[in-house]
mmCIF file of C-alpha atoms in Angstrom:
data_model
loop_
_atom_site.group_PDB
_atom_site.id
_atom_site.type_symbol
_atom_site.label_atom_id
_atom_site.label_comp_id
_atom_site.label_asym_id
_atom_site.label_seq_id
_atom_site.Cartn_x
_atom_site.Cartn_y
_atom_site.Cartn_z
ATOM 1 C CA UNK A 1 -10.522 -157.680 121.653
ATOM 2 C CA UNK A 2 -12.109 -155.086 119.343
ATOM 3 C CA UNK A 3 -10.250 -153.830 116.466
ATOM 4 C CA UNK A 4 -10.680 -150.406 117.698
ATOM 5 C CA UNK A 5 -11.448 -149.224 121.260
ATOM 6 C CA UNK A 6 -12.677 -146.032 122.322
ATOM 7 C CA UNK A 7 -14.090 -144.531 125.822
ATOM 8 C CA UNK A 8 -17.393 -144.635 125.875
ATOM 9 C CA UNK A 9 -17.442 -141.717 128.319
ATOM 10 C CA UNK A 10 -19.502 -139.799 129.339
ATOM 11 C CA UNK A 11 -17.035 -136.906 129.177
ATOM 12 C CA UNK A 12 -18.052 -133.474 130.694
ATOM 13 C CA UNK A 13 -15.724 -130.441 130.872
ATOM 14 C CA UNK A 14 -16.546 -126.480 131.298
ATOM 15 C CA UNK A 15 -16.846 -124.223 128.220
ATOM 16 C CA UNK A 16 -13.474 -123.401 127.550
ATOM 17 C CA UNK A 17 -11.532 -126.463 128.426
ATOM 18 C CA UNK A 18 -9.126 -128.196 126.195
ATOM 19 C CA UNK A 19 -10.774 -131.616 125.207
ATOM 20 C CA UNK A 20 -9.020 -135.450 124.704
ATOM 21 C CA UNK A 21 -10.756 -137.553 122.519
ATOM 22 C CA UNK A 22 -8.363 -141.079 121.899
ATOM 23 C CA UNK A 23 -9.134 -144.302 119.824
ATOM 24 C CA UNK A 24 -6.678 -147.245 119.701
ATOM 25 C CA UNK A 25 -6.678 -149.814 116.895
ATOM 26 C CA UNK A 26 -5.180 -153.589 116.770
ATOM 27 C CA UNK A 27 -4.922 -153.568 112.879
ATOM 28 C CA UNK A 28 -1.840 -152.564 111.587
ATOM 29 C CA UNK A 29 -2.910 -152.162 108.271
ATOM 30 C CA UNK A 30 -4.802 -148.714 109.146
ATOM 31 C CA UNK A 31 -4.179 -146.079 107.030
ATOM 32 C CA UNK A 32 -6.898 -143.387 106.903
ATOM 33 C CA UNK A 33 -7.904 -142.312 109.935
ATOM 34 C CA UNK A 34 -11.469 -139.761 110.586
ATOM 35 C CA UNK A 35 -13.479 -138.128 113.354
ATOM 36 C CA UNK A 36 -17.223 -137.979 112.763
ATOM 37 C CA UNK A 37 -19.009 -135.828 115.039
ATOM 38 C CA UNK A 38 -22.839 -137.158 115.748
ATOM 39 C CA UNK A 39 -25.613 -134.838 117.192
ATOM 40 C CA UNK A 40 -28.359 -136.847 118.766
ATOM 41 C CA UNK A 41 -30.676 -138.070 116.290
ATOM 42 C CA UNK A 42 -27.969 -136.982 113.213
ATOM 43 C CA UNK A 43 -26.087 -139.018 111.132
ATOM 44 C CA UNK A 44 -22.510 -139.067 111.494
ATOM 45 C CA UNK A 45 -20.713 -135.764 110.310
ATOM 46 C CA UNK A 46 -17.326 -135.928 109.455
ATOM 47 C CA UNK A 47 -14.702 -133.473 111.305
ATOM 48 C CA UNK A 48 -11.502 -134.795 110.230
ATOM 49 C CA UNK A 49 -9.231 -137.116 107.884
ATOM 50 C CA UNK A 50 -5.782 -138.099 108.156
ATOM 51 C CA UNK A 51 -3.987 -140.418 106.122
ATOM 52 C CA UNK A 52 -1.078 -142.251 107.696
ATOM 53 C CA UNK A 53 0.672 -140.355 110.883
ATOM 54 C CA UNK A 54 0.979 -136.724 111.627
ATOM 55 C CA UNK A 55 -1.143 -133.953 112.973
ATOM 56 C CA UNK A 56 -3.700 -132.332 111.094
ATOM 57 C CA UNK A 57 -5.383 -129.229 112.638
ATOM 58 C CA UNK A 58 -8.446 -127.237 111.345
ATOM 59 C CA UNK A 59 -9.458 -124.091 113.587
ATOM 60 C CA UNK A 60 -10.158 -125.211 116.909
ATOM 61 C CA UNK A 61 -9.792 -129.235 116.505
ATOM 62 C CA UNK A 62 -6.634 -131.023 115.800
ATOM 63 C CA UNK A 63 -6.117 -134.965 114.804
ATOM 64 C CA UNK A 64 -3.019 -137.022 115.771
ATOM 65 C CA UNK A 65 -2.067 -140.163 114.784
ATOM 66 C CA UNK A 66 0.790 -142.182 116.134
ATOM 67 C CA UNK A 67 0.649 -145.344 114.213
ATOM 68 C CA UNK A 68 3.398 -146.681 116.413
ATOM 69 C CA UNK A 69 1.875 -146.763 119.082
ATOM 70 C CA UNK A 70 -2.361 -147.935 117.144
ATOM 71 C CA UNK A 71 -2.912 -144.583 118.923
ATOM 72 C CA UNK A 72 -5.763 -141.362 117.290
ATOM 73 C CA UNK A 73 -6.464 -137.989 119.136
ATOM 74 C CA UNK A 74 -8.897 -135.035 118.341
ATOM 75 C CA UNK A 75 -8.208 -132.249 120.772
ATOM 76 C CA UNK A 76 -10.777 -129.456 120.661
ATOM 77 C CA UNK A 77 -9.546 -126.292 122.144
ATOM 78 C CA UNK A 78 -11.792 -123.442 123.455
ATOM 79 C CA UNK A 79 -14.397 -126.038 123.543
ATOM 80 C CA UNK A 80 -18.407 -124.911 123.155
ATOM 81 C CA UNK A 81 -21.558 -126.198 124.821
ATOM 82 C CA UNK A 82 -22.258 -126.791 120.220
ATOM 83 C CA UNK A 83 -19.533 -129.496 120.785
ATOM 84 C CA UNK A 84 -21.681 -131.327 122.863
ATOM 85 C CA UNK A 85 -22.118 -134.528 121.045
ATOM 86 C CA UNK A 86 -21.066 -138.133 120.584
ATOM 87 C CA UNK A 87 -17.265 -138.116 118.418
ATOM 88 C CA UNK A 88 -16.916 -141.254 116.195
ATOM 89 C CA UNK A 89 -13.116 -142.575 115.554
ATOM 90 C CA UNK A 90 -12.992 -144.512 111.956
ATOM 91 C CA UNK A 91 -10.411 -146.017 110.039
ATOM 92 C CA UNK A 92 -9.972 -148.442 107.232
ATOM 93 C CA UNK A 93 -6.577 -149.593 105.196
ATOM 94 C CA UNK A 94 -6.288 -151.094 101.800
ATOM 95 C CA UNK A 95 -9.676 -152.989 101.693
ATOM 96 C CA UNK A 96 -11.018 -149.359 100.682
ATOM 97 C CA UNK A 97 -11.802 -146.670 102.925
ATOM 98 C CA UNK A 98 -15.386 -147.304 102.622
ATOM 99 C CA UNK A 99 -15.020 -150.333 104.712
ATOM 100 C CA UNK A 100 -14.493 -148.474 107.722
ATOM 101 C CA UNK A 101 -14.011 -149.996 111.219
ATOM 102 C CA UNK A 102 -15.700 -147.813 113.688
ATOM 103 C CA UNK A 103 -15.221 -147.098 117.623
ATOM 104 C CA UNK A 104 -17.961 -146.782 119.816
ATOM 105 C CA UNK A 105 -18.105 -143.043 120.014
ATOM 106 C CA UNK A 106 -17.210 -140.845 122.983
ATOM 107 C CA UNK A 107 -20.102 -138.681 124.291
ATOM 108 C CA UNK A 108 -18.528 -135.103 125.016
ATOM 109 C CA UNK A 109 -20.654 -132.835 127.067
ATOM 110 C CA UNK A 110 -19.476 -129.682 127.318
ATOM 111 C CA UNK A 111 -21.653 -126.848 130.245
ATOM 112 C CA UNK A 112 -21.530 -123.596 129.686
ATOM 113 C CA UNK B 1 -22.982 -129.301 99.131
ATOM 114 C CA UNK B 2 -24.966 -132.037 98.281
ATOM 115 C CA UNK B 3 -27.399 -133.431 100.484
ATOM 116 C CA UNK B 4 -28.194 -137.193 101.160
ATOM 117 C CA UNK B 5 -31.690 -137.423 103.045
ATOM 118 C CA UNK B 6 -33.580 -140.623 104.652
ATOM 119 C CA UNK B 7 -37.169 -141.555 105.439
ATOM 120 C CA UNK B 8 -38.601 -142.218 107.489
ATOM 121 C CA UNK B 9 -36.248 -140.263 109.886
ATOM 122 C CA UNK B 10 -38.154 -142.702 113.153
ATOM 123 C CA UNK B 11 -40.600 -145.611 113.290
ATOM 124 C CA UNK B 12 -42.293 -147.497 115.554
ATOM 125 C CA UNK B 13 -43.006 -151.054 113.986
ATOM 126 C CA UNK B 14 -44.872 -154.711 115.168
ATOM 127 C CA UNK B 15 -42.864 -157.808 115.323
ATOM 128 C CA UNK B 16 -43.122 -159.635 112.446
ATOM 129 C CA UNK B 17 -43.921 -156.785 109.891
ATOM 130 C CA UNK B 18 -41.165 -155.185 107.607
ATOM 131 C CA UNK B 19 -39.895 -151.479 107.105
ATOM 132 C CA UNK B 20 -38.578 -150.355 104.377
ATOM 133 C CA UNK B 21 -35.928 -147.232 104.474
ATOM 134 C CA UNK B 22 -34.982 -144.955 101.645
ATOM 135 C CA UNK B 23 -32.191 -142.770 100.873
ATOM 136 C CA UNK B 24 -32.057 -140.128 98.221
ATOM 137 C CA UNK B 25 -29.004 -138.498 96.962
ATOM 138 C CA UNK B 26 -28.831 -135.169 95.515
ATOM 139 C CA UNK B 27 -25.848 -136.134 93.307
ATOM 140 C CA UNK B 28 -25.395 -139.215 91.501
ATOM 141 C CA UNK B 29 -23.048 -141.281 93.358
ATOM 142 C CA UNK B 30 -21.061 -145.064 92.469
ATOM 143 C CA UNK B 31 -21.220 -145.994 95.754
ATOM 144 C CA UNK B 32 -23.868 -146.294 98.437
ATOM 145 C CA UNK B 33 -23.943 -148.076 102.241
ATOM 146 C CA UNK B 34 -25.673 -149.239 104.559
ATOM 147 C CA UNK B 35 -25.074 -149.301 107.811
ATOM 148 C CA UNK B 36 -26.491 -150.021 111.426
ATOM 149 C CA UNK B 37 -25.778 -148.574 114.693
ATOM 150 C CA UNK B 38 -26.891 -150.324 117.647
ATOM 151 C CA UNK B 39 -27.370 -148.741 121.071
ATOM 152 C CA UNK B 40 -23.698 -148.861 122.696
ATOM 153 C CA UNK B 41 -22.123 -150.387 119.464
ATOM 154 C CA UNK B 42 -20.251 -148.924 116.842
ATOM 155 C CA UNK B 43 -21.711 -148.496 113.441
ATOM 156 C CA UNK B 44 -21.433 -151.602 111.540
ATOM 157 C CA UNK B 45 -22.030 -151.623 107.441
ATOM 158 C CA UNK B 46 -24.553 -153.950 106.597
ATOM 159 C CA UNK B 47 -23.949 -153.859 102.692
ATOM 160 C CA UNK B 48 -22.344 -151.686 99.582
ATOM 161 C CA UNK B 49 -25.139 -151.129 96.925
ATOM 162 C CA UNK B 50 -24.304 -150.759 93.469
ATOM 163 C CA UNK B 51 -26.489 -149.469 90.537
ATOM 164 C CA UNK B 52 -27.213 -152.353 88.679
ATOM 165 C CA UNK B 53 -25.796 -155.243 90.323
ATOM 166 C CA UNK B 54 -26.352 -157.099 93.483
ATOM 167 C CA UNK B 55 -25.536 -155.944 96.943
ATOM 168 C CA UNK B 56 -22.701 -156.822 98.264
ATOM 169 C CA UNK B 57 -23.470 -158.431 102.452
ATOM 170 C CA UNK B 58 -21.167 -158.203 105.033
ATOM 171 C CA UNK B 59 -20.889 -161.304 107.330
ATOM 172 C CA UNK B 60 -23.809 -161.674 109.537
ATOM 173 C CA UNK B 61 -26.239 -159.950 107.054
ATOM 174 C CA UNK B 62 -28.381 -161.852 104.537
ATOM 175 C CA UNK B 63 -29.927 -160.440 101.627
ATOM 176 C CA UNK B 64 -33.371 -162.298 102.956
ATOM 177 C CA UNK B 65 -33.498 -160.335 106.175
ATOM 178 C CA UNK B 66 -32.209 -156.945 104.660
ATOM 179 C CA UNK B 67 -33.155 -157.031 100.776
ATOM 180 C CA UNK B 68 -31.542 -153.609 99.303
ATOM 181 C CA UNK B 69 -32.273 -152.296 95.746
ATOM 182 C CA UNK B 70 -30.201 -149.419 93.727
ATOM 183 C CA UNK B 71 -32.497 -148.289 90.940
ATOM 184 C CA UNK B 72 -30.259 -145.279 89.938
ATOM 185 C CA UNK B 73 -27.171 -143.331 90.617
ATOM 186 C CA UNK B 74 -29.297 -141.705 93.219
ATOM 187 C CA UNK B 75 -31.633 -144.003 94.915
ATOM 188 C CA UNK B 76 -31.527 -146.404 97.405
ATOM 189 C CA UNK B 77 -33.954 -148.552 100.035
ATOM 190 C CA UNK B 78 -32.998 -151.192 102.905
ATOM 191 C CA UNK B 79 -35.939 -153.369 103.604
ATOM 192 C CA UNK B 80 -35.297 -154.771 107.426
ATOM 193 C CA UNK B 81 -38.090 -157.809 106.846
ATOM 194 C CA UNK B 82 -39.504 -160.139 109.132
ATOM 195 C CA UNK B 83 -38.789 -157.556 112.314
ATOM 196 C CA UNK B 84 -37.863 -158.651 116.219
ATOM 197 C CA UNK B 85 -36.666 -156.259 119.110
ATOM 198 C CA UNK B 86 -33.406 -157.255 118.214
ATOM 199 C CA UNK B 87 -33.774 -154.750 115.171
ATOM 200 C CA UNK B 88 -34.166 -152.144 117.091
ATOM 201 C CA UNK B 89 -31.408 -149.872 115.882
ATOM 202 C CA UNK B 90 -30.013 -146.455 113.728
ATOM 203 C CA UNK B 91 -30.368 -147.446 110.072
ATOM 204 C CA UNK B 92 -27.772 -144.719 108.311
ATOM 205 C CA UNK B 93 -27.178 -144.415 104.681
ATOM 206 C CA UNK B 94 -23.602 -143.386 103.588
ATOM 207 C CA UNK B 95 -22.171 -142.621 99.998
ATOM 208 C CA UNK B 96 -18.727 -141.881 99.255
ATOM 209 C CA UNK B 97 -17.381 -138.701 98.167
ATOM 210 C CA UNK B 98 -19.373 -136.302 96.003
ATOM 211 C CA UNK B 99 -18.796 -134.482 92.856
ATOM 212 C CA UNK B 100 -16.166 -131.803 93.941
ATOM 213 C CA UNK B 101 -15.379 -133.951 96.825
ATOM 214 C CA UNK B 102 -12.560 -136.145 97.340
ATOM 215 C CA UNK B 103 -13.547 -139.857 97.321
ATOM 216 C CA UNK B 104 -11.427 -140.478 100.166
ATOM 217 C CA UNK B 105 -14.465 -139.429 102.338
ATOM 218 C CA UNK B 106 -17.555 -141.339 103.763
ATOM 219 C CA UNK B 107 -20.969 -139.198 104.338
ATOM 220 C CA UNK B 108 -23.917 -139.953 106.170
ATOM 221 C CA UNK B 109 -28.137 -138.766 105.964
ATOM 222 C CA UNK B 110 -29.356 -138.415 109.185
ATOM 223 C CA UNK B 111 -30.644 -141.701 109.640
ATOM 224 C CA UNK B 112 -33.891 -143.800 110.416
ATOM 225 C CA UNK B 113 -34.113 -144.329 114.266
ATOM 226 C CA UNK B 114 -36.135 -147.652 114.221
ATOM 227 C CA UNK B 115 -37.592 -149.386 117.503
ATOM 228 C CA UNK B 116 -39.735 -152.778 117.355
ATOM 229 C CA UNK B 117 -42.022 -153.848 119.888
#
């Protein structure tokens, strides 16, 4: 079993729809939690970083994390054909965030 | 903000032959990785270079088949020596944090897209 699992998609929705994007993690140890955002042939851009649980929101994406249940969401609302792109769950714990553990990325498509 | 950039940004190599990738920070950082993203796998670090000192290999990754060297605060290259198909892969620089920045933040150039025949 992976330490973190993610859909690999593809994931298509219209412009406009509300979009689910969901890792979940084995390690318990997890503490900071991140979204990258990757355009094809881009590095890995980071959208968002949560320590420990809670919701974080910035304009039109929001992170969960329920470390309860191993469970991380982005939701992008009023989603854009710009979203269109592969979203990267990380997370590391006390061995330094730099050691991340990443999921295999979720390739959003998003048609105008 | 600052800006981390990588060449080449693609290459097309022989078997055999060696590549080597470099990655120039606009800042001078403590911290800079490698990693390597396969096609359909998640991106897996390779090694931490530090100015000055050795780099530091994750399991599965030998100095000999990825030599790295950290000049300055700045600078860094990732050799990937003695090349098979099996190398074929995203080669992505990463520091963490930036002056200004938290540290609690990993950043990434743009990468080298590298296929061997």
């Amino acid at each position: 079993q992976k330490e973190v699992e993610q859909d690999p998609g593809p994931l298509s929705v219209p412009e406009g729809a509300i979009v689910s994007l969901n890792c979940t993690y084995s390690n318990s140890a997890f503490q900071y939690f991140m979204w990258y955002r990757q355009y094809s042939r881009k590095g890995p851009e980071l959208l968002m970083y949560t320590y420990s649980s809670g919701n974080k929101e910035d304009g039109r994406f929001t992170a969960q994390v329920d470390k309860s249940s191993k469970y991380i969401s982005l939701f992008i609302r009023d989603s854009q054909p710009s979203d269109s792109a592969t979203y990267l769950c990380a997370m590391g714990g006390n061995t330094g965030f730099q050691k991340l553990v990443f999921g295999t990325g979720t390739r959003l498509l998003v048609s105008p | 903000s600052a800006v981390i950039s990588q060449k080449p940004s693609r290459d097309i190599c022989q078997r055999g032959t060696s590549l080597t990738i470099q990655c120039q920070v606009d800042s001078q950082v403590t911290m800079m990785f490698w990693y390597r993203q396969q096609p359909g796998q998640s991106l897996t670090l390779i090694a931490t270079a530090n100015q000055g000192s050795e780099a530091t290999y994750e399991s599965g990754f030998v100095i000999d088949k990825f030599p790295i060297s950290r000049p300055n605060l700045t600078f860094s290259t990732l050799t990937v020596s003695n090349m098979s198909p099996e190398d074929s892969s995203i080669y992505l620089c990463s520091v963490e944090g930036f002056p200004g920045e938290s540290n609690e933040k990993l950043f990434f150039g743009s990468g080298t897209q590298l296929s061997v025949l």
